[in-house]
XYZ file of C-alpha atoms in Angstrom:
745
model
C 0.015 -0.002 0.357
C 2.045 2.880 -1.297
C -0.643 5.283 -1.780
C -2.080 7.524 0.933
C -5.780 9.079 1.085
C -6.633 10.874 4.326
C -3.636 9.546 5.874
C -4.720 5.988 5.133
C -2.379 3.685 3.331
C -4.289 2.362 0.174
C -4.121 0.151 -3.032
C -4.427 1.735 -6.567
C -7.972 0.494 -6.561
C -8.870 1.910 -3.222
C -7.416 5.312 -4.049
C -9.220 5.301 -7.582
C -12.430 5.235 -5.533
C -11.380 8.090 -2.898
C -10.270 10.063 -5.966
C -13.755 9.416 -7.742
C -15.409 10.641 -4.442
C -13.559 13.963 -4.839
C -15.202 14.749 -7.815
C -18.493 16.942 -7.018
C -21.862 16.338 -8.366
C -21.859 12.796 -9.199
C -22.236 9.366 -7.934
C -19.718 6.618 -7.441
C -20.723 3.020 -7.426
C -18.533 0.213 -6.339
C -18.629 -3.343 -6.588
C -16.550 -4.482 -3.695
C -15.746 -8.311 -2.999
C -15.380 -10.061 0.331
C -12.275 -8.647 2.389
C -11.345 -6.064 -0.191
C -11.068 -3.174 2.376
C -14.518 -1.301 1.757
C -14.986 0.153 5.042
C -11.100 1.025 5.104
C -11.689 2.922 1.880
C -15.125 4.682 2.980
C -13.123 5.985 6.081
C -10.218 7.257 3.834
C -12.741 8.811 1.624
C -14.272 10.795 4.469
C -10.848 11.691 6.116
C -9.599 12.949 2.619
C -12.423 15.116 1.989
C -11.953 16.743 5.301
C -8.538 17.135 4.800
C -8.661 18.685 1.182
C -12.194 20.261 1.240
C -13.849 22.735 3.220
C -15.747 19.622 4.773
C -16.359 18.765 8.294
C -16.947 15.057 9.611
C -20.723 15.517 10.179
C -21.457 16.788 6.826
C -21.639 13.192 5.967
C -24.461 10.565 6.298
C -23.076 6.883 6.428
C -25.620 4.326 6.075
C -24.813 0.783 7.246
C -26.637 -2.242 7.146
C -26.072 -3.549 10.956
C -25.390 -2.123 14.206
C -21.917 -3.963 14.362
C -21.016 -2.243 11.017
C -22.191 1.152 12.571
C -19.892 0.560 15.459
C -16.769 -0.406 13.121
C -17.351 2.463 10.883
C -17.348 4.917 14.074
C -14.283 3.138 15.575
C -12.223 3.301 12.428
C -13.407 7.219 12.015
C -12.252 8.006 15.636
C -9.224 6.029 15.058
C -8.313 7.801 11.884
C -9.024 11.471 13.478
C -6.715 10.280 16.613
C -4.027 9.474 14.069
C -4.290 12.780 12.503
C -4.127 14.771 15.811
C -1.248 12.746 16.866
C 0.594 13.552 13.657
C -0.007 17.171 13.864
C 1.213 17.525 17.241
C 4.292 15.570 16.413
C 5.368 18.030 13.985
C 3.917 20.984 15.797
C 1.469 22.145 13.216
C -1.181 23.739 15.551
C -3.510 24.749 13.067
C -3.961 20.956 11.888
C -4.127 19.860 15.396
C -6.944 22.409 16.247
C -8.678 21.146 12.667
C -8.655 17.704 13.621
C -9.541 18.186 17.318
C -12.730 19.972 16.168
C -13.466 17.253 13.936
C -12.834 14.664 17.014
C -15.473 16.627 18.872
C -17.806 16.543 15.627
C -17.966 12.636 15.173
C -20.623 12.422 17.867
C -23.006 14.369 15.503
C -22.071 12.461 12.566
C -24.946 10.184 11.112
C -23.906 6.664 11.230
C -26.754 4.164 11.021
C -29.322 1.985 8.989
C -31.454 2.914 6.315
C -34.245 2.658 8.701
C -32.862 5.068 11.131
C -32.180 7.356 8.152
C -35.610 7.465 6.948
C -36.925 7.891 10.612
C -34.698 10.800 11.098
C -35.957 12.318 7.533
C -39.661 11.701 8.499
C -39.159 13.608 11.742
C -37.226 16.381 10.423
C -39.304 17.053 7.187
C -42.263 14.653 7.316
C -45.184 17.169 8.272
C -46.252 16.868 4.616
C -46.778 13.021 5.232
C -48.766 13.813 8.362
C -46.045 12.250 10.447
C -46.075 14.416 13.796
C -42.971 14.623 15.883
C -44.412 12.662 18.804
C -45.694 9.652 16.785
C -47.459 7.032 18.505
C -44.901 3.904 17.796
C -47.168 0.911 16.514
C -44.771 -1.560 17.549
C -47.146 -3.749 19.334
C -48.674 -6.562 17.524
C -51.966 -6.383 19.334
C -52.892 -3.035 17.171
C -52.554 -4.963 13.968
C -54.049 -7.832 15.632
C -57.280 -5.769 16.093
C -57.519 -4.817 12.646
C -57.065 -8.475 11.687
C -59.862 -9.654 13.856
C -62.452 -6.762 12.847
C -61.498 -7.891 9.204
C -61.864 -11.713 9.636
C -65.351 -10.899 11.310
C -66.379 -9.120 8.539
C -65.242 -11.300 5.881
C -67.131 -14.168 7.226
C -70.402 -12.327 6.564
C -69.236 -10.966 3.217
C -70.364 -13.332 0.499
C -67.122 -12.614 -1.849
C -64.806 -13.789 1.092
C -67.154 -16.322 3.251
C -65.641 -19.066 0.928
C -62.459 -19.150 3.071
C -64.336 -20.044 6.061
C -66.050 -23.257 4.741
C -64.183 -25.818 6.622
C -65.358 -28.581 4.664
C -63.317 -26.827 1.494
C -60.648 -24.990 3.284
C -59.359 -26.982 6.023
C -57.970 -24.003 8.268
C -58.359 -23.536 12.187
C -59.163 -19.803 12.801
C -55.826 -18.964 14.444
C -53.958 -20.640 11.608
C -55.956 -18.599 9.092
C -55.001 -15.522 11.072
C -51.138 -16.229 11.121
C -51.284 -16.774 7.255
C -52.721 -13.489 6.601
C -50.416 -11.541 8.972
C -47.558 -13.270 7.369
C -48.909 -12.716 3.926
C -49.684 -8.880 4.950
C -46.063 -8.384 6.169
C -44.544 -10.328 2.949
C -46.301 -7.843 0.462
C -45.392 -4.595 2.383
C -42.001 -5.823 3.097
C -41.217 -6.089 -0.740
C -42.244 -2.681 -1.112
C -45.770 -3.232 -2.694
C -48.998 -1.762 -1.862
C -51.972 -4.113 -0.844
C -53.993 -1.691 -3.076
C -52.003 -2.405 -6.240
C -51.506 -6.116 -5.516
C -55.438 -6.364 -4.968
C -55.999 -4.635 -8.303
C -53.603 -6.878 -9.971
C -55.398 -10.135 -8.647
C -58.779 -8.899 -9.780
C -57.415 -8.476 -13.159
C -56.483 -11.916 -13.419
C -59.963 -13.133 -14.677
C -59.005 -16.738 -15.441
C -62.798 -17.609 -14.448
C -62.290 -20.930 -12.769
C -63.193 -22.158 -9.384
C -59.940 -21.271 -7.912
C -60.295 -17.650 -8.866
C -63.044 -17.083 -6.052
C -60.294 -18.134 -3.626
C -57.647 -15.794 -4.746
C -60.122 -12.987 -4.820
C -61.255 -13.599 -1.499
C -57.810 -13.547 -0.081
C -56.853 -10.145 -2.258
C -60.219 -8.753 -0.702
C -59.590 -9.698 2.995
C -55.985 -8.625 2.730
C -57.798 -5.109 1.485
C -59.967 -4.966 4.419
C -57.125 -5.873 7.088
C -54.830 -3.008 5.202
C -57.901 -0.652 5.301
C -58.734 -1.254 8.988
C -55.075 -0.956 9.978
C -54.391 2.206 8.223
C -57.323 3.669 9.826
C -56.322 2.658 13.243
C -52.740 4.202 12.421
C -54.312 7.251 11.577
C -56.498 7.208 14.652
C -53.291 6.765 16.639
C -51.267 9.279 14.687
C -48.452 6.728 14.192
C -45.997 4.808 11.923
C -44.966 1.013 11.876
C -41.441 -0.039 10.515
C -42.639 -0.613 7.041
C -44.334 2.810 6.873
C -40.613 4.327 7.404
C -39.511 3.447 3.824
C -42.819 3.775 2.340
C -43.442 7.302 3.546
C -39.858 8.302 3.335
C -39.795 7.339 -0.504
C -42.984 9.397 -1.080
C -41.787 12.180 0.655
C -38.490 12.662 -1.371
C -40.397 11.803 -4.772
C -43.422 14.036 -4.369
C -41.382 16.817 -2.748
C -37.774 16.401 -4.090
C -37.479 19.989 -4.929
C -37.920 21.005 -1.348
C -36.907 17.863 0.520
C -33.506 17.435 -1.325
C -32.221 21.063 -0.661
C -33.137 20.508 3.003
C -31.296 17.357 3.383
C -28.192 19.018 1.533
C -28.419 21.728 4.293
C -27.559 19.004 6.737
C -25.519 16.812 4.854
C -23.368 17.239 1.766
C -22.287 13.671 1.385
C -24.160 10.324 1.439
C -22.235 7.057 1.682
C -24.120 3.635 1.515
C -22.542 0.514 2.704
C -23.685 -3.178 1.630
C -26.067 -1.692 -0.895
C -26.726 -5.120 -2.454
C -28.969 -5.726 0.686
C -31.474 -3.008 -0.065
C -34.339 -2.860 -2.454
C -35.793 -0.821 -5.092
C -37.504 1.218 -2.493
C -34.552 2.110 -0.694
C -32.554 2.808 -3.916
C -35.330 5.304 -5.087
C -34.871 7.304 -1.904
C -31.020 7.432 -2.526
C -31.373 8.165 -6.219
C -33.738 11.196 -5.370
C -31.529 12.528 -2.775
C -28.350 12.226 -5.114
C -29.032 15.330 -7.310
C -29.132 17.705 -4.239
C -25.879 16.530 -2.534
C -22.204 16.907 -3.616
C -21.517 13.333 -3.850
C -23.039 9.946 -3.203
C -21.016 6.650 -2.641
C -22.844 3.430 -2.664
C -20.827 0.143 -2.010
C -22.121 -3.443 -2.568
C -21.173 -6.978 -3.743
C -24.168 -8.888 -5.309
C -22.072 -12.316 -4.598
C -22.949 -11.448 -0.694
C -26.628 -10.556 -1.361
C -28.187 -13.072 1.142
C -31.093 -11.094 2.347
C -33.657 -11.883 -0.505
C -36.079 -13.472 2.284
C -36.377 -9.732 3.500
C -37.029 -8.470 0.105
C -33.550 -7.307 -0.568
C -32.801 -7.133 -4.553
C -29.132 -7.970 -5.465
C -29.772 -6.460 -8.994
C -30.004 -2.955 -7.209
C -26.133 -2.253 -7.705
C -26.679 -2.860 -11.585
C -29.972 -1.042 -11.700
C -28.664 2.236 -10.130
C -25.412 2.089 -12.352
C -27.921 2.040 -15.387
C -29.789 5.054 -13.841
C -26.854 7.008 -13.564
C -25.235 5.794 -16.929
C -21.979 4.783 -15.113
C -19.775 1.804 -14.586
C -18.953 0.358 -11.223
C -15.659 0.543 -10.142
C -14.203 -2.611 -8.892
C -12.796 -3.445 -5.398
C -11.422 -6.776 -6.224
C -8.019 -7.506 -4.265
C -8.822 -9.214 -1.010
C -6.448 -9.385 1.943
C -8.546 -11.739 4.054
C -7.385 -15.110 3.050
C -3.912 -16.453 2.815
C -2.389 -16.951 -0.732
C -3.143 -20.616 -0.326
C -6.574 -20.358 0.945
C -7.502 -17.698 -1.569
C -6.238 -20.444 -4.528
C -8.419 -23.054 -3.146
C -11.313 -20.600 -2.843
C -10.983 -19.478 -6.387
C -11.190 -23.143 -7.609
C -14.342 -23.583 -5.731
C -15.765 -20.469 -6.917
C -14.567 -21.020 -10.526
C -16.681 -24.128 -10.363
C -19.510 -22.429 -9.097
C -19.331 -19.813 -11.478
C -20.405 -22.370 -14.438
C -23.891 -22.316 -12.770
C -24.224 -18.809 -11.323
C -22.882 -15.819 -13.406
C -22.315 -13.671 -10.415
C -19.588 -15.739 -9.113
C -17.911 -14.999 -12.444
C -16.751 -11.638 -10.727
C -13.695 -13.042 -9.419
C -11.570 -11.969 -6.270
C -7.830 -11.207 -6.704
C -4.944 -10.764 -4.193
C -2.355 -8.157 -3.713
C 1.383 -9.026 -4.248
C 2.078 -9.122 -0.590
C -0.511 -11.660 0.322
C 0.246 -13.615 3.180
C 1.822 -17.095 2.595
C 1.775 -18.994 5.610
C 4.676 -21.219 6.949
C 2.713 -23.732 8.883
C 1.231 -27.220 8.346
C -2.390 -26.569 8.370
C -4.248 -27.465 4.939
C -6.324 -24.617 3.939
C -9.274 -26.144 2.241
C -10.564 -29.622 3.986
C -13.831 -31.461 3.113
C -14.541 -34.492 5.232
C -17.595 -36.945 4.284
C -19.639 -38.750 6.773
C -21.190 -41.921 5.444
C -24.580 -41.601 6.980
C -27.969 -40.562 5.133
C -30.546 -39.868 7.761
C -30.290 -38.070 11.428
C -26.718 -36.999 10.768
C -26.592 -34.574 14.045
C -24.769 -36.926 16.392
C -22.116 -38.036 14.039
C -21.816 -34.610 13.035
C -21.062 -33.185 16.108
C -18.709 -35.715 17.165
C -16.718 -34.854 14.188
C -17.073 -30.975 14.611
C -15.749 -31.724 18.185
C -12.952 -34.037 16.779
C -11.746 -31.331 14.419
C -11.983 -28.650 16.967
C -9.610 -30.887 19.467
C -7.401 -31.580 16.119
C -6.771 -27.627 15.426
C -6.000 -27.004 18.908
C -2.836 -28.983 18.898
C -1.471 -27.395 15.841
C 0.604 -24.165 15.014
C -0.688 -21.532 13.010
C 1.295 -18.832 11.356
C -0.567 -15.823 12.130
C 0.288 -12.961 9.810
C 0.673 -10.156 12.507
C 2.432 -12.069 15.338
C 4.157 -15.197 13.441
C 3.839 -18.834 14.557
C 1.853 -19.412 17.773
C -0.753 -22.338 18.873
C -4.429 -22.381 17.740
C -6.883 -21.031 20.410
C -10.308 -21.713 20.940
C -10.913 -18.114 19.825
C -9.678 -18.864 16.526
C -12.332 -21.345 15.480
C -15.822 -20.189 14.502
C -18.363 -22.862 13.521
C -20.669 -21.712 10.943
C -24.520 -22.685 10.674
C -27.194 -21.976 7.885
C -29.850 -21.447 10.562
C -30.322 -20.303 14.117
C -32.394 -23.657 15.038
C -29.326 -25.566 13.583
C -27.067 -23.823 15.912
C -29.064 -24.273 19.093
C -29.126 -27.958 18.033
C -25.578 -28.145 18.312
C -25.130 -26.148 21.239
C -27.676 -28.275 23.322
C -25.605 -31.436 22.739
C -22.038 -29.898 22.532
C -19.719 -31.211 25.525
C -19.156 -28.829 28.102
C -15.460 -29.122 28.174
C -15.085 -26.961 25.043
C -15.993 -23.431 25.685
C -18.567 -21.881 23.305
C -19.811 -18.438 22.639
C -22.697 -17.676 20.592
C -22.855 -14.851 18.448
C -26.231 -14.269 17.211
C -26.359 -10.493 16.434
C -27.523 -7.479 18.509
C -31.071 -8.346 19.814
C -30.847 -5.861 22.667
C -33.816 -3.765 21.623
C -35.977 -6.540 20.971
C -35.773 -8.089 24.535
C -38.995 -8.257 26.480
C -37.493 -6.059 29.130
C -36.258 -3.386 27.159
C -39.655 -3.285 25.207
C -41.426 -3.115 28.540
C -39.239 -0.348 29.817
C -39.991 1.828 26.436
C -43.850 1.114 27.447
C -43.523 2.478 31.048
C -41.341 5.618 29.760
C -44.112 6.459 27.243
C -46.771 6.104 30.028
C -44.642 8.457 32.245
C -44.059 11.018 29.582
C -47.832 10.840 28.288
C -49.546 10.413 31.571
C -52.727 10.541 31.872
C -52.858 9.264 28.364
C -55.052 5.966 28.636
C -53.726 4.273 25.600
C -50.093 4.650 26.940
C -50.961 3.617 30.300
C -52.871 0.833 28.793
C -49.722 -0.292 27.104
C -47.550 -0.436 30.073
C -50.162 -2.231 32.502
C -49.399 -5.720 32.746
C -46.007 -5.306 32.211
C -43.167 -6.101 35.009
C -42.863 -2.201 35.244
C -46.732 -1.582 35.956
C -47.787 -5.266 36.971
C -51.693 -4.666 37.459
C -54.530 -5.621 35.258
C -57.690 -3.232 35.297
C -61.062 -4.403 35.327
C -61.811 -5.305 31.673
C -64.893 -3.089 31.555
C -62.601 -0.004 31.424
C -60.084 -1.249 28.802
C -60.083 0.781 25.530
C -61.375 4.030 26.478
C -62.726 6.271 23.505
C -60.560 9.022 24.928
C -63.485 11.269 26.082
C -63.488 10.008 29.540
C -60.210 9.066 31.503
C -61.819 6.001 33.232
C -58.205 4.173 33.149
C -56.523 6.852 34.889
C -59.497 7.228 37.159
C -59.252 3.653 38.101
C -55.225 3.645 38.388
C -55.583 6.545 40.734
C -58.196 5.242 43.019
C -56.640 1.799 43.383
C -54.789 1.443 46.574
C -52.554 -1.249 45.240
C -50.905 1.162 42.589
C -50.341 3.978 44.914
C -46.418 3.404 45.197
C -46.343 3.354 41.352
C -48.645 6.545 40.803
C -46.359 8.473 43.336
C -43.264 7.400 41.309
C -44.746 8.482 38.160
C -45.712 11.851 39.389
C -42.154 12.145 41.097
C -40.324 11.648 37.616
C -42.475 14.123 35.859
C -41.553 16.589 38.517
C -37.741 15.709 38.511
C -37.430 15.293 34.762
C -36.737 19.154 34.186
C -33.706 18.995 36.585
C -32.576 15.440 36.707
C -30.193 13.493 34.307
C -31.492 10.678 32.380
C -29.489 7.948 34.221
C -30.858 9.048 37.585
C -34.274 9.229 36.388
C -34.080 5.716 34.834
C -32.483 4.380 37.986
C -35.292 5.935 40.340
C -37.800 4.243 37.844
C -36.391 0.650 38.267
C -36.479 1.558 42.250
C -40.134 2.334 42.345
C -41.358 -0.129 39.817
C -39.160 -2.922 41.820
C -38.520 -4.370 38.222
C -34.777 -5.351 38.945
C -36.288 -7.512 42.071
C -39.233 -8.800 39.611
C -36.479 -10.143 37.508
C -34.101 -11.082 40.219
C -36.828 -13.481 41.809
C -37.272 -15.037 38.437
C -33.532 -15.896 38.267
C -33.605 -13.843 35.055
C -30.040 -12.004 35.578
C -29.720 -11.383 31.728
C -32.989 -9.022 32.101
C -31.303 -7.278 34.880
C -28.268 -6.677 33.313
C -29.794 -5.342 30.121
C -31.709 -2.847 32.124
C -28.400 -1.725 33.487
C -27.116 -1.601 30.041
C -29.912 0.812 28.955
C -28.681 3.194 31.687
C -25.104 3.020 30.542
C -26.735 3.726 27.025
C -28.261 6.854 28.023
C -24.946 8.145 29.684
C -23.163 7.336 26.337
C -25.808 9.231 24.626
C -25.614 11.980 27.122
C -21.659 12.476 26.280
C -22.586 13.297 22.832
C -25.491 15.633 23.463
C -27.450 17.028 26.560
C -30.581 14.795 26.510
C -33.857 15.520 28.447
C -36.000 12.463 29.263
C -38.242 13.294 26.311
C -34.927 13.541 23.701
C -33.745 10.112 25.334
C -37.216 8.720 24.778
C -36.967 9.958 21.076
C -33.630 8.228 20.760
C -34.864 5.153 22.438
C -38.166 4.842 20.285
C -35.984 5.508 16.894
C -33.773 2.574 18.058
C -36.876 0.211 18.306
C -38.696 1.715 15.142
C -35.479 1.113 12.960
C -34.724 -2.207 14.535
C -31.248 -1.125 15.658
C -28.968 -3.807 16.598
C -26.808 -3.695 19.989
C -25.546 -6.726 21.895
C -27.118 -7.977 25.092
C -25.197 -6.926 28.302
C -22.463 -9.086 29.518
C -23.614 -10.891 32.890
C -20.172 -12.063 33.546
C -20.666 -15.582 33.028
C -18.362 -16.036 30.033
C -15.651 -13.308 31.317
C -13.442 -16.355 31.718
C -14.253 -17.643 28.436
C -13.500 -15.164 25.919
C -10.960 -17.903 24.573
C -13.902 -19.806 23.377
C -15.143 -21.281 20.094
C -17.603 -19.153 18.218
C -20.813 -20.582 17.019
C -22.476 -18.226 14.519
C -25.266 -18.119 11.735
C -23.798 -17.099 8.297
C -25.961 -14.083 8.372
C -24.683 -12.970 11.938
C -21.145 -13.496 10.746
C -21.432 -11.490 7.520
C -18.835 -8.752 7.530
C -16.631 -10.896 10.188
C -13.552 -12.953 9.638
C -11.957 -15.797 11.413
C -8.920 -17.666 11.430
C -10.642 -21.150 11.092
C -14.131 -21.651 9.990
C -15.889 -24.902 10.370
C -19.069 -25.423 8.339
C -21.025 -28.787 9.347
C -23.814 -30.503 7.643
C -23.479 -29.162 4.142
C -25.095 -32.346 2.806
C -28.395 -30.822 4.194
C -30.547 -30.670 1.279
C -31.708 -27.244 0.120
C -35.081 -27.990 -1.668
C -37.227 -29.376 1.053
C -40.906 -29.684 0.244
C -42.257 -28.451 3.479
C -40.112 -24.973 2.470
C -41.862 -24.012 -0.761
C -44.241 -21.296 -0.042
C -48.004 -21.804 -0.609
C -48.383 -18.012 -1.354
C -46.719 -15.719 -4.166
C -47.246 -12.212 -4.897
C -45.931 -11.729 -8.547
C -45.841 -7.928 -9.997
C -47.923 -7.816 -12.942
C -49.978 -10.577 -11.831
C -50.961 -10.454 -8.297
C -51.544 -13.213 -5.724
C -51.345 -16.858 -6.292
C -51.610 -19.482 -3.297
C -52.361 -22.933 -2.879
C -54.869 -23.223 0.201
C -55.323 -26.346 2.380
C -57.265 -28.606 0.381
C -55.284 -27.537 -2.727
C -57.602 -24.745 -3.495
C -56.541 -21.350 -5.181
C -53.798 -22.330 -7.673
C -53.822 -20.519 -10.820
C -52.709 -21.821 -14.533
C -49.288 -20.149 -13.498
C -48.529 -21.473 -10.074
C -46.443 -23.978 -10.992
C -44.448 -21.243 -12.851
C -43.815 -19.315 -9.758
C -42.891 -22.595 -7.800
C -40.000 -23.397 -10.333
C -38.830 -19.801 -10.246
C -38.788 -19.863 -6.675
C -36.568 -22.821 -6.668
C -34.397 -21.596 -8.908
C -33.925 -18.090 -6.974
C -33.714 -20.158 -3.623
C -30.653 -22.211 -5.263
C -29.132 -19.022 -6.368
C -29.445 -17.510 -3.070
C -28.171 -20.674 -1.454
C -24.795 -20.280 -3.444
C -24.297 -16.824 -2.369
C -24.893 -17.751 1.486
C -22.195 -20.527 0.817
C -20.183 -17.917 -0.613
C -20.346 -15.670 2.285
C -19.803 -18.736 4.741
C -16.562 -19.726 3.051
C -15.038 -16.331 2.484
C -15.268 -15.682 6.222
C -12.171 -17.733 6.862
C -8.798 -16.200 6.779
C -6.515 -19.318 7.221
C -8.480 -22.411 7.125
C -12.062 -23.453 5.876
C -13.157 -27.007 6.989
C -16.332 -28.575 5.595
C -18.269 -31.654 6.710
C -20.755 -33.435 4.389
C -22.989 -36.354 4.405
C -25.150 -38.469 2.201
C -23.862 -39.581 -1.348
C -20.159 -38.938 -1.895
C -21.050 -38.333 -5.548
C -22.655 -35.064 -6.786
C -26.382 -34.909 -7.215
C -27.400 -33.648 -10.817
C -27.788 -29.603 -10.812
C -31.423 -28.873 -9.704
C -32.077 -32.431 -8.191
C -34.281 -32.297 -5.346
C -31.312 -33.371 -3.024
C -28.948 -30.577 -4.106
C -26.783 -29.312 -1.451
C -23.835 -27.231 -0.493
C -22.155 -30.533 -0.711
C -22.773 -31.010 -4.143
C -20.974 -27.673 -5.114
C -17.736 -28.946 -3.577
C -18.058 -32.381 -5.002
C -18.315 -30.787 -8.658
C -15.322 -28.900 -7.937
C -13.668 -32.003 -6.570
C -11.418 -32.647 -9.568
C -9.951 -29.147 -9.795
C -9.701 -28.771 -5.873
C -7.637 -32.220 -5.927
C -5.283 -30.926 -8.784
C -4.163 -28.169 -6.286
C -2.421 -31.020 -4.096
C -2.350 -32.149 -0.673
C -0.767 -29.354 0.843
C -3.290 -27.042 0.080
C -6.597 -29.476 -0.498
C -7.734 -32.470 1.453
C -10.806 -34.212 0.414
C -11.828 -37.528 2.089
């Protein structure tokens, strides 16, 4: 790395990207492979612009995909700024010292977060035209949606156009199962960025005029009822849900681009987007609509790592945004992650897979100074277990055996030289969380294991309950907010059912709460916080709330020490926020609400139970490990077939066609139903190829694969097709690399 931008050493590829970002009034699109230093390049771009232009670090909006990526981006920026400060101090350049010291202070106000958080911020600041008030009621509890669902199903039972769905002799559905299905279908359609109204219109236009048409029409009309009732409920409450964030933000920037673009540009001059392949067309439209108003936009992605299709992500957005802007993506292809020998083996595997998947024809290269290890570890290993059914026990036994084998060997670390393999060098990657938990339940206790599942802090029941309690305090005596908090461990009382769901004209719930002797201490606590919130700091107020609600004692009696630790972490989080800005309780609540609404990721609190086990094997799903790297990766059970009959959906929504489905009893299928199933299977196999690519490229030094079933590759598209078949297809080419690089048993 002989080139420098922003004080950071870069390759020619990376420097070319920074130089492109320096050009005003344009967009830079980058196709970046695994381990090619995209975060390093993005940070260098920020620092170089600050260094060379009249730009401050908080003039940037940096959009990341996960909270881990957010933390890494912020840490890299802070590290880069500290280095610039130290360099200026060393040479006595006090002007530069003052300049970079100011940037250090500005990092706290730099936007670094997910697209959902960015959209929430835009709606809060500019969303009045979309009728989004600053104090929106956050519709995060499912019971609001379920209320709309229940009302809609009751109406549909009496409607002659939808009543066919309730004929148990024809459609074999229990009512609760039907409710679950409609909830999942509703969220699926909205998650793909489609409106229910549009889908219903397309379905009604099918006109195949057979008996199955009535069922598709009935499902479409019932979804329309649900949507109408739910939208009315949200208008009544003045709120939004997580899907509304993107839809309303897209509407805002498209309909009012002449006003919104300049407003956003008055706050941000540059917009950088990481992991662009994990976005969808709706998110792409938001970025594209803002682009003309900004000085420069940088989007970075890798379609080979697009593994969130189940969430509606569209791996083709990189190509689409390049076509819209009539530009060719720059390439970031030189990966420093794998050793030179592992890279050779990985490339051989991906060359074979590239014959079936065109996205894998984009090859990773390596820099001239790639690490060449001087140890006896074989970089690419595949082992086969001769079992065809229930492979869990022999698979776990083999994983344990491999871990023990690795622990007894030396590894040539690129940073410190030769050393012995530790537990913490090893990560076992799983395709699903269920698979991971199954292994963990039967794993021997003498091997320390840490499970890395991503940051679910803001989804924990105790944190959500805390949100409801804070809302009840801030909005007291609002009946709806009080109702949401009742029954949680923070407010452990149930009011008589006759006073639930006040219409808002009479505060009967408040009257009951204030007259109930059992609630006296809680009422006093609420009133005290409302008095103290103007003068006391947020951490003090949270601690006091925990005291008068006795919530820590509640979780302590349950033995739920994790919940207690999570509540303490919430207090620590409030302190961290206060380090960045002066927060009132209302402002903290706004940040808290935003974290929940944007599905912000943050790890749960460390209870201290694993303090002695930092040297432990990592268990992780492939999706949670995305963006991470490990010296040794073990991927078990790669013989598990990918095309399981039970996994094929019975509901499809196709743009231009509308709904298609197979109800219990086989009713509802259109003449094109098999076409959707075939396309789904093709897409699934391609997505699984990308997931496998991500799994294999997490390894720095060694990847160990374990399969079962037939030791001959299945034909492509066979019902037993698995990741194992990708390896077996490449077996001749892999073996030709020699036994020092590849071991296939």
